[in-house]
Amino acid sequence: MARVILALVLREMSTTYGRSPGGYVWAILQPVGLILILAIGFSLLLRAPSLGTSFLLFYASALLPLRMFQDMSVNVGAAISFNRALMEHPRVTVMDAVLARALLVVLTQAVVSALIFTGIFLAEDIRETIDPAPIVTAFALAAFLGFGFGMFNCYAMMAFPVWKTLWTVLTRPLILISGVFFLYEDLPRGLQDMLWFNPLLHIAGIAREGVYAIYQPGYISIPLIAGMAMAPMVLGALLLFRFGRSLIYK
């Protein structure tokens, strides 16, 4: 199984990022460009971000885990349809394709995020004391949450092709409500009560707890994140077990 997954990861790398010389460069430039736009735009309106003095670091600390979730949910969701031809091989299973895509997303986003954080610290000579444990936890939870929704998307994207477009539309506003631009504590009480159920807002808080030593979020709920991930994961696995074969070979 490990050899099959490794072979699929190498195939995914060559097809996803290896078709053009700038494949992996583009994976870095996309989040960098968005972070720069946010930092420049808000620096013209505000004197300082809600934490620290670096707009780049403030937005990157929440945006990068969000991108981990988004990439995981989309790429895992398309794993079976992308590898449908390989499903005819008896050695390749649905879980092989799903785990290979998930592993590639984790490796890619981890490297991209590490490079971006390093670049921000070096470029702005930031002296913040970093705690790696909460940062790693935030990215791990973002990957787990994305994998859970990705498992459901595996079924939905095969059963209903329009779901891929619908999922893109539904998740696009997440950047506005997931703590990229604000801290949970800065919101009015009514908005806090509503947005508390967004697991990505909790993940953003965990990531910033690791980036900023003075930040101690009191609203974090790991069980909420785990529950939000497990529900679509279990539902997707059950649907794939029941209808997956008929969808793959239809």
Coordinates of N, CA and C in Angstrom, one line a residue:
M1 N 0.8 -1.2 0.0 CA 0.0 0.0 0.0 C 0.9 1.3 0.0
A2 N 2.0 1.2 0.8 CA 2.8 2.4 0.8 C 3.5 2.7 -0.5
R3 N 3.8 1.6 -1.2 CA 4.4 1.8 -2.6 C 3.4 2.4 -3.6
V4 N 2.2 1.9 -3.5 CA 1.2 2.4 -4.3 C 0.9 3.9 -4.1
I5 N 0.8 4.3 -2.8 CA 0.6 5.7 -2.4 C 1.7 6.5 -2.9
L6 N 3.0 6.1 -2.7 CA 4.1 6.8 -3.1 C 4.1 7.0 -4.7
A7 N 3.8 6.0 -5.4 CA 3.7 6.1 -6.9 C 2.6 7.1 -7.3
L8 N 1.5 7.1 -6.6 CA 0.4 8.0 -6.9 C 0.8 9.4 -6.6
V9 N 1.6 9.6 -5.5 CA 2.0 11.0 -5.1 C 3.0 11.5 -6.2
L10 N 3.9 10.7 -6.6 CA 4.8 11.1 -7.7 C 4.1 11.4 -9.0
R11 N 3.1 10.6 -9.3 CA 2.3 10.9 -10.5 C 1.5 12.2 -10.3
E12 N 0.9 12.4 -9.1 CA 0.2 13.7 -8.8 C 1.1 14.9 -9.0
M13 N 2.4 14.7 -8.4 CA 3.3 15.9 -8.5 C 3.6 16.2 -10.0
S14 N 3.9 15.2 -10.8 CA 4.2 15.5 -12.2 C 3.1 16.0 -13.0
T15 N 1.8 15.6 -12.7 CA 0.7 16.1 -13.5 C 0.2 17.4 -12.9
T16 N 0.3 17.6 -11.6 CA -0.3 18.9 -11.0 C 0.7 20.0 -11.1
Y17 N 2.0 19.8 -10.8 CA 3.0 20.8 -10.8 C 4.1 20.7 -11.8
G18 N 4.2 19.6 -12.5 CA 5.3 19.4 -13.4 C 5.0 19.7 -14.8
R19 N 3.8 20.1 -15.2 CA 3.5 20.3 -16.6 C 4.1 21.6 -17.1
S20 N 4.4 22.5 -16.2 CA 5.0 23.8 -16.6 C 6.2 24.1 -15.6
P21 N 7.2 24.8 -16.1 CA 8.3 25.1 -15.3 C 8.0 25.8 -14.0
G22 N 7.0 26.6 -14.0 CA 6.6 27.4 -12.8 C 5.5 26.8 -12.0
G23 N 5.3 25.5 -12.1 CA 4.3 24.9 -11.3 C 4.3 25.1 -9.8
Y24 N 5.4 24.8 -9.2 CA 5.6 24.9 -7.8 C 5.8 26.4 -7.4
V25 N 6.4 27.2 -8.3 CA 6.6 28.6 -8.1 C 5.2 29.3 -8.0
W26 N 4.3 28.9 -8.8 CA 3.0 29.4 -8.8 C 2.3 29.1 -7.5
A27 N 2.5 27.9 -6.9 CA 1.9 27.5 -5.6 C 2.4 28.4 -4.5
I28 N 3.6 29.0 -4.7 CA 4.1 30.0 -3.7 C 3.6 31.4 -4.0
L29 N 3.6 31.7 -5.2 CA 3.2 33.1 -5.6 C 1.7 33.4 -5.3
Q30 N 0.9 32.5 -5.5 CA -0.6 32.7 -5.2 C -0.8 33.2 -3.8
P31 N -0.4 32.5 -2.7 CA -0.7 33.0 -1.4 C 0.1 34.3 -1.1
V32 N 1.4 34.4 -1.6 CA 2.2 35.5 -1.4 C 1.5 36.8 -2.0
G33 N 1.0 36.7 -3.2 CA 0.3 37.8 -3.8 C -0.9 38.2 -3.0
L34 N -1.7 37.3 -2.5 CA -2.9 37.6 -1.8 C -2.5 38.3 -0.4
I35 N -1.5 37.8 0.2 CA -1.1 38.3 1.5 C -0.6 39.8 1.3
L36 N 0.2 40.0 0.2 CA 0.7 41.3 -0.1 C -0.4 42.3 -0.3
I37 N -1.4 41.9 -1.1 CA -2.5 42.7 -1.4 C -3.3 43.1 -0.1
L38 N -3.5 42.2 0.7 CA -4.2 42.4 2.0 C -3.4 43.4 2.9
A39 N -2.1 43.1 3.0 CA -1.2 43.9 3.8 C -1.1 45.3 3.3
I40 N -0.9 45.5 2.0 CA -0.8 46.9 1.5 C -2.2 47.6 1.6
G41 N -3.3 46.9 1.3 CA -4.6 47.6 1.4 C -4.9 48.0 2.8
F42 N -4.8 47.1 3.7 CA -5.2 47.5 5.1 C -4.2 48.4 5.8
S43 N -2.9 48.4 5.4 CA -1.9 49.3 5.9 C -2.3 50.7 5.6
L44 N -3.0 50.9 4.5 CA -3.4 52.3 4.1 C -4.6 52.8 4.9
L45 N -5.3 51.8 5.6 CA -6.5 52.2 6.4 C -6.2 52.2 7.9
L46 N -5.3 51.3 8.3 CA -5.0 51.1 9.7 C -3.6 51.4 10.0
R47 N -3.3 51.8 11.3 CA -2.0 52.1 11.7 C -1.2 50.8 12.0
A48 N -1.9 49.8 12.5 CA -1.3 48.5 12.9 C -2.4 47.4 12.9
P49 N -2.0 46.2 12.7 CA -2.9 45.1 12.8 C -3.4 44.9 14.2
S50 N -4.3 44.0 14.4 CA -4.8 43.7 15.7 C -3.8 43.1 16.7
L51 N -2.8 42.4 16.1 CA -1.7 41.8 16.9 C -0.4 42.2 16.2
G52 N 0.6 42.6 17.0 CA 1.9 42.9 16.5 C 2.0 44.1 15.6
T53 N 3.0 44.2 14.8 CA 3.2 45.4 14.0 C 3.2 45.0 12.5
S54 N 3.3 43.8 12.2 CA 3.4 43.3 10.8 C 2.1 42.9 10.2
F55 N 1.6 43.6 9.2 CA 0.4 43.2 8.5 C 0.6 41.9 7.8
L56 N 1.8 41.7 7.2 CA 2.1 40.5 6.5 C 1.9 39.2 7.4
L57 N 2.5 39.3 8.6 CA 2.5 38.2 9.5 C 1.1 38.0 10.0
F58 N 0.3 39.0 10.3 CA -1.0 38.9 10.8 C -1.9 38.2 9.9
Y59 N -1.9 38.6 8.6 CA -2.8 37.9 7.6 C -2.3 36.5 7.2
A60 N -1.0 36.3 7.1 CA -0.4 35.0 6.8 C -0.8 34.0 7.9
S61 N -0.8 34.4 9.1 CA -1.0 33.4 10.2 C -2.4 32.8 10.2
A62 N -3.4 33.4 9.5 CA -4.7 32.8 9.4 C -5.0 32.4 8.0
L63 N -4.4 33.1 7.0 CA -4.7 32.7 5.6 C -4.1 31.4 5.2
L64 N -2.8 31.1 5.7 CA -2.2 29.9 5.3 C -2.9 28.6 5.8
P65 N -3.3 28.6 7.0 CA -4.1 27.4 7.4 C -5.4 27.3 6.7
L66 N -6.0 28.4 6.3 CA -7.3 28.4 5.5 C -7.0 27.8 4.2
R67 N -5.9 28.1 3.6 CA -5.5 27.5 2.3 C -5.2 26.0 2.4
M68 N -4.7 25.6 3.5 CA -4.5 24.2 3.7 C -5.9 23.5 3.7
F69 N -6.9 24.0 4.4 CA -8.2 23.4 4.3 C -8.8 23.5 2.9
Q70 N -8.7 24.6 2.3 CA -9.3 24.7 0.9 C -8.7 23.8 -0.1
D71 N -7.4 23.7 -0.1 CA -6.7 22.8 -1.0 C -7.0 21.4 -0.7
M72 N -7.0 21.0 0.6 CA -7.3 19.6 1.0 C -8.7 19.2 0.5
S73 N -9.7 20.0 0.8 CA -11.1 19.7 0.5 C -11.3 19.5 -1.0
V74 N -10.7 20.4 -1.8 CA -10.9 20.3 -3.2 C -10.1 19.2 -3.9
N75 N -8.8 19.0 -3.5 CA -7.9 18.0 -4.1 C -8.3 16.6 -3.7
V76 N -8.6 16.4 -2.4 CA -9.1 15.1 -2.0 C -10.4 14.8 -2.6
G77 N -11.3 15.8 -2.8 CA -12.6 15.6 -3.4 C -12.5 15.1 -4.8
A78 N -11.4 15.6 -5.5 CA -11.2 15.2 -6.9 C -10.3 14.0 -7.1
A79 N -9.9 13.3 -6.0 CA -8.9 12.3 -6.1 C -9.4 11.1 -7.0
I80 N -10.7 10.7 -6.8 CA -11.2 9.5 -7.4 C -11.4 9.8 -8.9
S81 N -12.1 10.9 -9.2 CA -12.4 11.3 -10.6 C -11.1 11.5 -11.4
F82 N -10.0 12.0 -10.7 CA -8.8 12.3 -11.4 C -8.1 10.9 -11.7
N83 N -8.2 10.0 -10.8 CA -7.5 8.7 -11.0 C -8.5 7.6 -11.4
R84 N -9.6 7.9 -12.0 CA -10.6 6.9 -12.3 C -10.0 5.8 -13.2
A85 N -9.2 6.1 -14.1 CA -8.6 5.1 -15.0 C -7.8 4.1 -14.3
L86 N -7.1 4.6 -13.2 CA -6.2 3.7 -12.4 C -7.0 2.8 -11.5
M87 N -8.3 3.1 -11.3 CA -9.1 2.2 -10.4 C -9.4 0.9 -11.0
E88 N -9.1 0.7 -12.3 CA -9.3 -0.6 -12.9 C -8.2 -1.6 -12.5
H89 N -7.1 -1.0 -12.0 CA -6.0 -1.8 -11.6 C -6.3 -2.4 -10.2
P90 N -6.2 -3.7 -10.0 CA -6.6 -4.3 -8.7 C -5.7 -3.8 -7.5
R91 N -4.5 -3.3 -7.8 CA -3.7 -2.8 -6.7 C -4.0 -1.4 -6.2
V92 N -4.8 -0.7 -7.0 CA -5.1 0.7 -6.6 C -6.5 0.7 -6.1
T93 N -6.7 1.2 -4.8 CA -8.0 1.3 -4.2 C -8.4 2.8 -4.1
V94 N -9.6 3.0 -3.7 CA -10.1 4.4 -3.5 C -9.3 5.1 -2.4
M95 N -9.0 4.4 -1.3 CA -8.2 5.0 -0.2 C -6.8 5.3 -0.6
D96 N -6.2 4.5 -1.5 CA -4.9 4.9 -2.0 C -4.9 6.2 -2.7
A97 N -5.9 6.4 -3.6 CA -6.0 7.7 -4.3 C -6.2 8.8 -3.4
V98 N -7.1 8.6 -2.4 CA -7.4 9.7 -1.5 C -6.2 10.1 -0.6
L99 N -5.6 9.1 -0.1 CA -4.4 9.3 0.8 C -3.3 9.9 0.1
A100 N -3.1 9.5 -1.2 CA -2.0 10.1 -2.0 C -2.2 11.6 -2.2
R101 N -3.4 11.9 -2.6 CA -3.7 13.4 -2.7 C -3.6 14.2 -1.4
A102 N -4.1 13.6 -0.4 CA -4.0 14.2 0.9 C -2.5 14.4 1.3
L103 N -1.7 13.4 1.1 CA -0.3 13.5 1.5 C 0.4 14.6 0.6
L104 N 0.1 14.7 -0.6 CA 0.7 15.7 -1.5 C 0.3 17.1 -1.1
V105 N -1.0 17.3 -0.7 CA -1.4 18.6 -0.2 C -0.7 19.0 1.0
V106 N -0.6 18.1 2.0 CA 0.1 18.4 3.3 C 1.5 18.8 3.0
L107 N 2.3 18.0 2.2 CA 3.7 18.3 1.9 C 3.8 19.6 1.2
T108 N 3.0 19.9 0.2 CA 3.1 21.1 -0.6 C 2.8 22.3 0.3
Q109 N 1.7 22.3 1.0 CA 1.3 23.4 1.8 C 2.2 23.7 3.0
A110 N 2.8 22.6 3.5 CA 3.7 22.8 4.6 C 5.0 23.5 4.2
V111 N 5.5 23.1 3.0 CA 6.7 23.7 2.4 C 6.4 25.2 2.1
V112 N 5.3 25.4 1.4 CA 4.9 26.7 1.0 C 4.8 27.7 2.2
S113 N 4.1 27.2 3.2 CA 3.8 28.0 4.4 C 5.2 28.3 5.1
A114 N 6.0 27.3 5.2 CA 7.3 27.5 5.9 C 8.1 28.5 5.2
L115 N 8.1 28.5 3.8 CA 8.9 29.5 3.1 C 8.3 30.9 3.2
I116 N 7.0 31.0 3.2 CA 6.4 32.3 3.4 C 6.6 32.9 4.8
F117 N 6.4 32.1 5.8 CA 6.7 32.6 7.2 C 8.2 33.0 7.3
T118 N 9.1 32.2 6.8 CA 10.5 32.5 6.9 C 10.8 33.8 6.1
G119 N 10.2 34.0 4.9 CA 10.4 35.2 4.1 C 9.9 36.4 4.9
I120 N 8.7 36.3 5.5 CA 8.2 37.5 6.2 C 9.1 37.8 7.4
F121 N 9.5 36.9 8.2 CA 10.4 37.1 9.3 C 11.7 37.8 8.9
L122 N 12.3 37.3 7.8 CA 13.5 37.9 7.3 C 13.3 39.2 6.7
A123 N 12.3 39.4 5.9 CA 12.1 40.7 5.2 C 11.8 41.8 6.2
E124 N 11.0 41.5 7.2 CA 10.6 42.6 8.2 C 11.4 42.6 9.5
D125 N 12.3 41.6 9.6 CA 13.1 41.5 10.8 C 12.3 41.5 12.0
I126 N 11.3 40.5 12.0 CA 10.4 40.4 13.1 C 11.0 39.6 14.3
R127 N 10.8 40.1 15.5 CA 11.4 39.5 16.7 C 10.4 38.7 17.6
E128 N 9.3 38.4 17.0 CA 8.3 37.6 17.8 C 8.9 36.3 18.2
T129 N 8.5 35.8 19.4 CA 8.9 34.5 19.9 C 7.9 33.5 19.4
I130 N 8.3 32.6 18.6 CA 7.4 31.6 18.0 C 7.3 30.4 18.8
D131 N 6.1 29.9 19.0 CA 5.8 28.6 19.6 C 5.4 27.6 18.5
P132 N 6.2 26.7 18.1 CA 5.8 25.9 16.9 C 4.7 24.9 17.2
A133 N 4.4 24.5 18.4 CA 3.4 23.5 18.7 C 2.0 24.0 18.3
P134 N 1.5 25.2 18.7 CA 0.2 25.6 18.2 C 0.1 25.8 16.7
I135 N 1.2 26.2 16.1 CA 1.2 26.4 14.6 C 1.0 25.1 13.9
V136 N 1.8 24.1 14.3 CA 1.7 22.7 13.8 C 0.3 22.2 14.0
T137 N -0.2 22.4 15.2 CA -1.5 21.9 15.6 C -2.6 22.5 14.7
A138 N -2.5 23.8 14.4 CA -3.5 24.5 13.6 C -3.4 24.0 12.2
F139 N -2.2 23.8 11.6 CA -2.2 23.2 10.2 C -2.7 21.8 10.2
A140 N -2.4 21.0 11.2 CA -2.8 19.6 11.3 C -4.4 19.6 11.3
L141 N -4.9 20.4 12.2 CA -6.4 20.5 12.2 C -7.0 21.0 11.0
A142 N -6.4 21.9 10.3 CA -6.9 22.4 9.0 C -6.9 21.3 8.0
A143 N -5.8 20.5 8.0 CA -5.7 19.4 7.0 C -6.7 18.3 7.3
F144 N -6.9 18.1 8.6 CA -7.9 17.1 9.1 C -9.3 17.5 8.7
L145 N -9.6 18.8 8.9 CA -10.9 19.3 8.5 C -11.1 19.3 7.0
G146 N -10.1 19.7 6.3 CA -10.2 19.6 4.8 C -10.4 18.2 4.3
F147 N -9.7 17.2 5.0 CA -9.8 15.8 4.6 C -11.2 15.3 4.8
G148 N -11.8 15.7 5.9 CA -13.2 15.3 6.2 C -14.1 15.8 5.2
F149 N -14.1 17.0 4.8 CA -15.0 17.5 3.7 C -14.6 17.0 2.4
G150 N -13.3 16.7 2.2 CA -12.8 16.1 0.9 C -13.4 14.7 0.7
M151 N -13.5 14.0 1.8 CA -14.1 12.6 1.7 C -15.6 12.7 1.2
F152 N -16.3 13.7 1.7 CA -17.7 13.9 1.2 C -17.7 14.4 -0.2
N153 N -16.8 15.3 -0.5 CA -16.7 15.8 -1.9 C -16.3 14.7 -2.9
C154 N -15.6 13.7 -2.5 CA -15.3 12.6 -3.4 C -16.6 12.0 -3.9
Y155 N -17.5 11.7 -3.1 CA -18.8 11.2 -3.5 C -19.6 12.2 -4.3
A156 N -19.7 13.4 -3.7 CA -20.6 14.5 -4.3 C -20.1 14.9 -5.7
M157 N -18.8 15.0 -5.9 CA -18.3 15.4 -7.2 C -18.5 14.4 -8.3
M158 N -18.5 13.1 -7.9 CA -18.8 12.1 -8.9 C -20.3 11.9 -9.1
A159 N -21.1 12.0 -8.1 CA -22.5 11.8 -8.2 C -23.2 13.0 -8.8
F160 N -22.7 14.2 -8.5 CA -23.2 15.5 -9.0 C -22.1 16.4 -9.5
P161 N -21.8 16.3 -10.8 CA -20.6 17.0 -11.3 C -20.7 18.5 -11.0
V162 N -21.9 19.1 -10.9 CA -22.0 20.5 -10.6 C -21.5 20.9 -9.2
W163 N -21.4 19.8 -8.3 CA -21.0 20.1 -6.9 C -19.6 20.7 -6.8
K164 N -18.7 20.4 -7.8 CA -17.4 21.0 -7.7 C -17.5 22.6 -7.8
T165 N -18.3 23.0 -8.8 CA -18.5 24.5 -9.0 C -19.2 25.1 -7.8
L166 N -20.2 24.3 -7.3 CA -21.0 24.8 -6.1 C -20.1 24.9 -4.9
W167 N -19.2 23.9 -4.7 CA -18.4 23.9 -3.5 C -17.4 25.2 -3.6
T168 N -16.9 25.5 -4.8 CA -16.1 26.6 -4.9 C -16.8 27.9 -4.6
V169 N -18.0 28.0 -5.0 CA -18.8 29.2 -4.7 C -19.1 29.3 -3.2
L170 N -19.4 28.1 -2.6 CA -19.8 28.1 -1.1 C -18.6 28.5 -0.2
T171 N -17.4 28.0 -0.6 CA -16.2 28.2 0.2 C -15.5 29.6 0.0
R172 N -15.9 30.2 -1.1 CA -15.2 31.5 -1.4 C -15.3 32.6 -0.3
P173 N -16.5 32.7 0.3 CA -16.7 33.7 1.4 C -15.9 33.3 2.7
L174 N -15.3 32.2 2.8 CA -14.7 31.8 4.0 C -13.6 32.7 4.5
I175 N -12.9 33.4 3.5 CA -11.9 34.3 3.9 C -12.4 35.5 4.7
L176 N -13.7 35.8 4.5 CA -14.3 36.9 5.2 C -14.8 36.6 6.6
I177 N -15.0 35.3 6.9 CA -15.6 34.9 8.2 C -14.7 34.0 9.0
S178 N -13.5 33.8 8.6 CA -12.6 32.8 9.2 C -11.4 33.4 10.0
G179 N -11.5 34.7 10.3 CA -10.5 35.3 11.2 C -9.3 35.8 10.4
V180 N -9.3 35.9 9.1 CA -8.1 36.4 8.4 C -8.0 37.9 8.7
F181 N -9.1 38.6 8.7 CA -9.0 40.1 8.8 C -9.1 40.6 10.2
F182 N -9.6 39.7 11.1 CA -9.9 40.2 12.4 C -9.6 39.1 13.5
L183 N -9.7 39.6 14.7 CA -9.6 38.7 15.9 C -11.1 38.4 16.4
Y184 N -11.3 37.2 16.9 CA -12.6 36.8 17.4 C -13.0 37.8 18.5
E185 N -12.0 38.2 19.3 CA -12.3 39.0 20.5 C -12.7 40.4 20.1
D186 N -12.4 40.9 18.9 CA -12.8 42.2 18.5 C -14.2 42.3 17.9
L187 N -14.8 41.2 17.7 CA -16.2 41.2 17.2 C -17.2 41.5 18.2
P188 N -18.4 42.1 17.8 CA -19.5 42.3 18.7 C -20.0 40.9 19.2
R189 N -20.6 40.9 20.3 CA -21.1 39.7 20.9 C -22.0 38.8 20.0
G190 N -22.9 39.5 19.3 CA -23.8 38.8 18.4 C -23.0 38.0 17.3
L191 N -22.0 38.7 16.7 CA -21.2 38.0 15.7 C -20.4 36.9 16.3
Q192 N -19.9 37.1 17.5 CA -19.1 36.1 18.2 C -20.0 34.8 18.3
D193 N -21.2 35.0 18.7 CA -22.1 33.8 19.0 C -22.4 33.1 17.7
M194 N -22.5 33.8 16.6 CA -22.7 33.1 15.3 C -21.5 32.5 14.7
L195 N -20.4 33.2 14.7 CA -19.2 32.7 14.0 C -18.4 31.7 14.9
W196 N -18.8 31.6 16.2 CA -18.1 30.6 17.0 C -18.2 29.2 16.4
F197 N -19.2 28.9 15.7 CA -19.5 27.6 15.1 C -18.7 27.4 13.8
N198 N -17.9 28.3 13.4 CA -17.0 28.2 12.2 C -15.7 27.6 12.7
P199 N -15.4 26.3 12.4 CA -14.1 25.7 12.9 C -12.9 26.4 12.4
L200 N -12.9 27.0 11.3 CA -11.7 27.7 10.7 C -11.4 28.9 11.6
L201 N -12.3 29.5 12.2 CA -12.0 30.6 13.1 C -11.2 30.2 14.3
H202 N -11.6 29.0 14.8 CA -10.8 28.4 15.9 C -9.4 28.0 15.5
I203 N -9.3 27.5 14.3 CA -7.9 27.2 13.7 C -7.1 28.4 13.6
A204 N -7.7 29.5 13.1 CA -6.9 30.8 13.0 C -6.4 31.2 14.4
G205 N -7.3 31.1 15.4 CA -6.9 31.4 16.8 C -5.7 30.6 17.3
I206 N -5.7 29.3 17.0 CA -4.7 28.4 17.4 C -3.3 28.8 16.7
A207 N -3.4 29.1 15.4 CA -2.2 29.5 14.7 C -1.6 30.8 15.2
R208 N -2.5 31.8 15.5 CA -2.0 33.0 16.0 C -1.5 32.9 17.5
E209 N -2.0 32.0 18.2 CA -1.4 31.7 19.5 C 0.0 31.3 19.5
G210 N 0.4 30.6 18.4 CA 1.8 30.1 18.2 C 2.7 31.2 17.7
V211 N 2.1 32.1 16.9 CA 2.8 33.2 16.3 C 3.1 34.4 17.3
Y212 N 2.0 34.7 18.1 CA 2.1 35.8 19.0 C 2.1 35.3 20.4
A213 N 3.2 35.5 21.2 CA 3.3 35.0 22.5 C 2.3 35.7 23.5
I214 N 1.8 36.9 23.2 CA 0.9 37.6 24.0 C -0.5 37.2 23.8
Y215 N -0.8 36.4 22.7 CA -2.2 36.1 22.4 C -2.6 34.8 23.0
Q216 N -3.7 34.8 23.8 CA -4.2 33.7 24.5 C -5.7 33.6 24.2
P217 N -6.1 33.0 23.1 CA -7.5 32.9 22.8 C -8.3 32.0 23.8
G218 N -9.4 32.5 24.3 CA -10.1 31.7 25.2 C -11.3 31.0 24.6
Y219 N -11.5 31.1 23.3 CA -12.7 30.5 22.7 C -12.5 29.2 22.0
I220 N -11.3 28.7 22.0 CA -10.9 27.6 21.1 C -11.6 26.3 21.6
S221 N -12.1 25.5 20.7 CA -12.8 24.3 21.0 C -12.2 23.2 20.0
I222 N -11.3 22.4 20.4 CA -10.8 21.3 19.6 C -11.9 20.3 19.3
P223 N -12.8 19.9 20.2 CA -13.9 19.0 19.9 C -14.8 19.5 18.8
L224 N -15.0 20.8 18.7 CA -15.9 21.4 17.7 C -15.2 21.1 16.3
I225 N -13.9 21.4 16.2 CA -13.2 21.2 15.0 C -13.2 19.7 14.6
A226 N -12.9 18.8 15.6 CA -12.9 17.4 15.3 C -14.3 16.9 14.9
G227 N -15.4 17.4 15.5 CA -16.7 17.0 15.1 C -17.1 17.4 13.8
M228 N -16.7 18.7 13.4 CA -17.0 19.2 12.1 C -16.3 18.5 11.0
A229 N -15.1 17.9 11.3 CA -14.3 17.1 10.4 C -14.9 15.7 10.3
M230 N -15.2 15.1 11.4 CA -15.7 13.7 11.4 C -17.0 13.5 10.7
A231 N -17.9 14.4 10.9 CA -19.3 14.2 10.3 C -19.2 14.0 8.8
P232 N -18.6 15.0 8.0 CA -18.6 14.7 6.5 C -17.7 13.6 6.2
M233 N -16.7 13.3 7.0 CA -15.7 12.2 6.7 C -16.5 10.9 6.7
V234 N -17.2 10.6 7.8 CA -17.9 9.4 8.0 C -19.0 9.3 6.9
L235 N -19.8 10.4 6.7 CA -20.8 10.3 5.7 C -20.3 10.0 4.3
G236 N -19.2 10.7 4.0 CA -18.5 10.5 2.7 C -18.0 9.0 2.5
A237 N -17.4 8.5 3.6 CA -16.9 7.1 3.5 C -18.1 6.1 3.3
L238 N -19.2 6.4 4.0 CA -20.3 5.5 3.9 C -20.9 5.5 2.5
L239 N -21.0 6.7 1.9 CA -21.6 6.9 0.6 C -20.7 6.3 -0.5
L240 N -19.3 6.4 -0.3 CA -18.4 5.8 -1.2 C -18.4 4.3 -1.1
F241 N -18.6 3.8 0.1 CA -18.7 2.3 0.3 C -19.9 1.8 -0.4
R242 N -21.0 2.5 -0.3 CA -22.3 2.0 -0.9 C -22.4 2.3 -2.3
F243 N -22.0 3.4 -2.8 CA -22.2 3.8 -4.2 C -20.9 4.0 -5.0
G244 N -19.8 4.0 -4.4 CA -18.5 4.3 -5.1 C -18.2 3.5 -6.3
R245 N -18.4 2.2 -6.2 CA -18.0 1.4 -7.4 C -18.9 1.7 -8.6
S246 N -20.2 1.8 -8.3 CA -21.1 2.1 -9.4 C -20.8 3.5 -10.1
L247 N -20.4 4.4 -9.3 CA -20.0 5.7 -9.8 C -18.7 5.7 -10.6
I248 N -17.8 4.9 -10.1 CA -16.5 4.9 -10.8 C -16.6 4.2 -12.2
Y249 N -17.4 3.2 -12.3 CA -17.4 2.4 -13.5 C -18.7 2.7 -14.3
K250 N -19.4 3.8 -14.0 CA -20.6 4.1 -14.8 C -20.2 4.6 -16.2

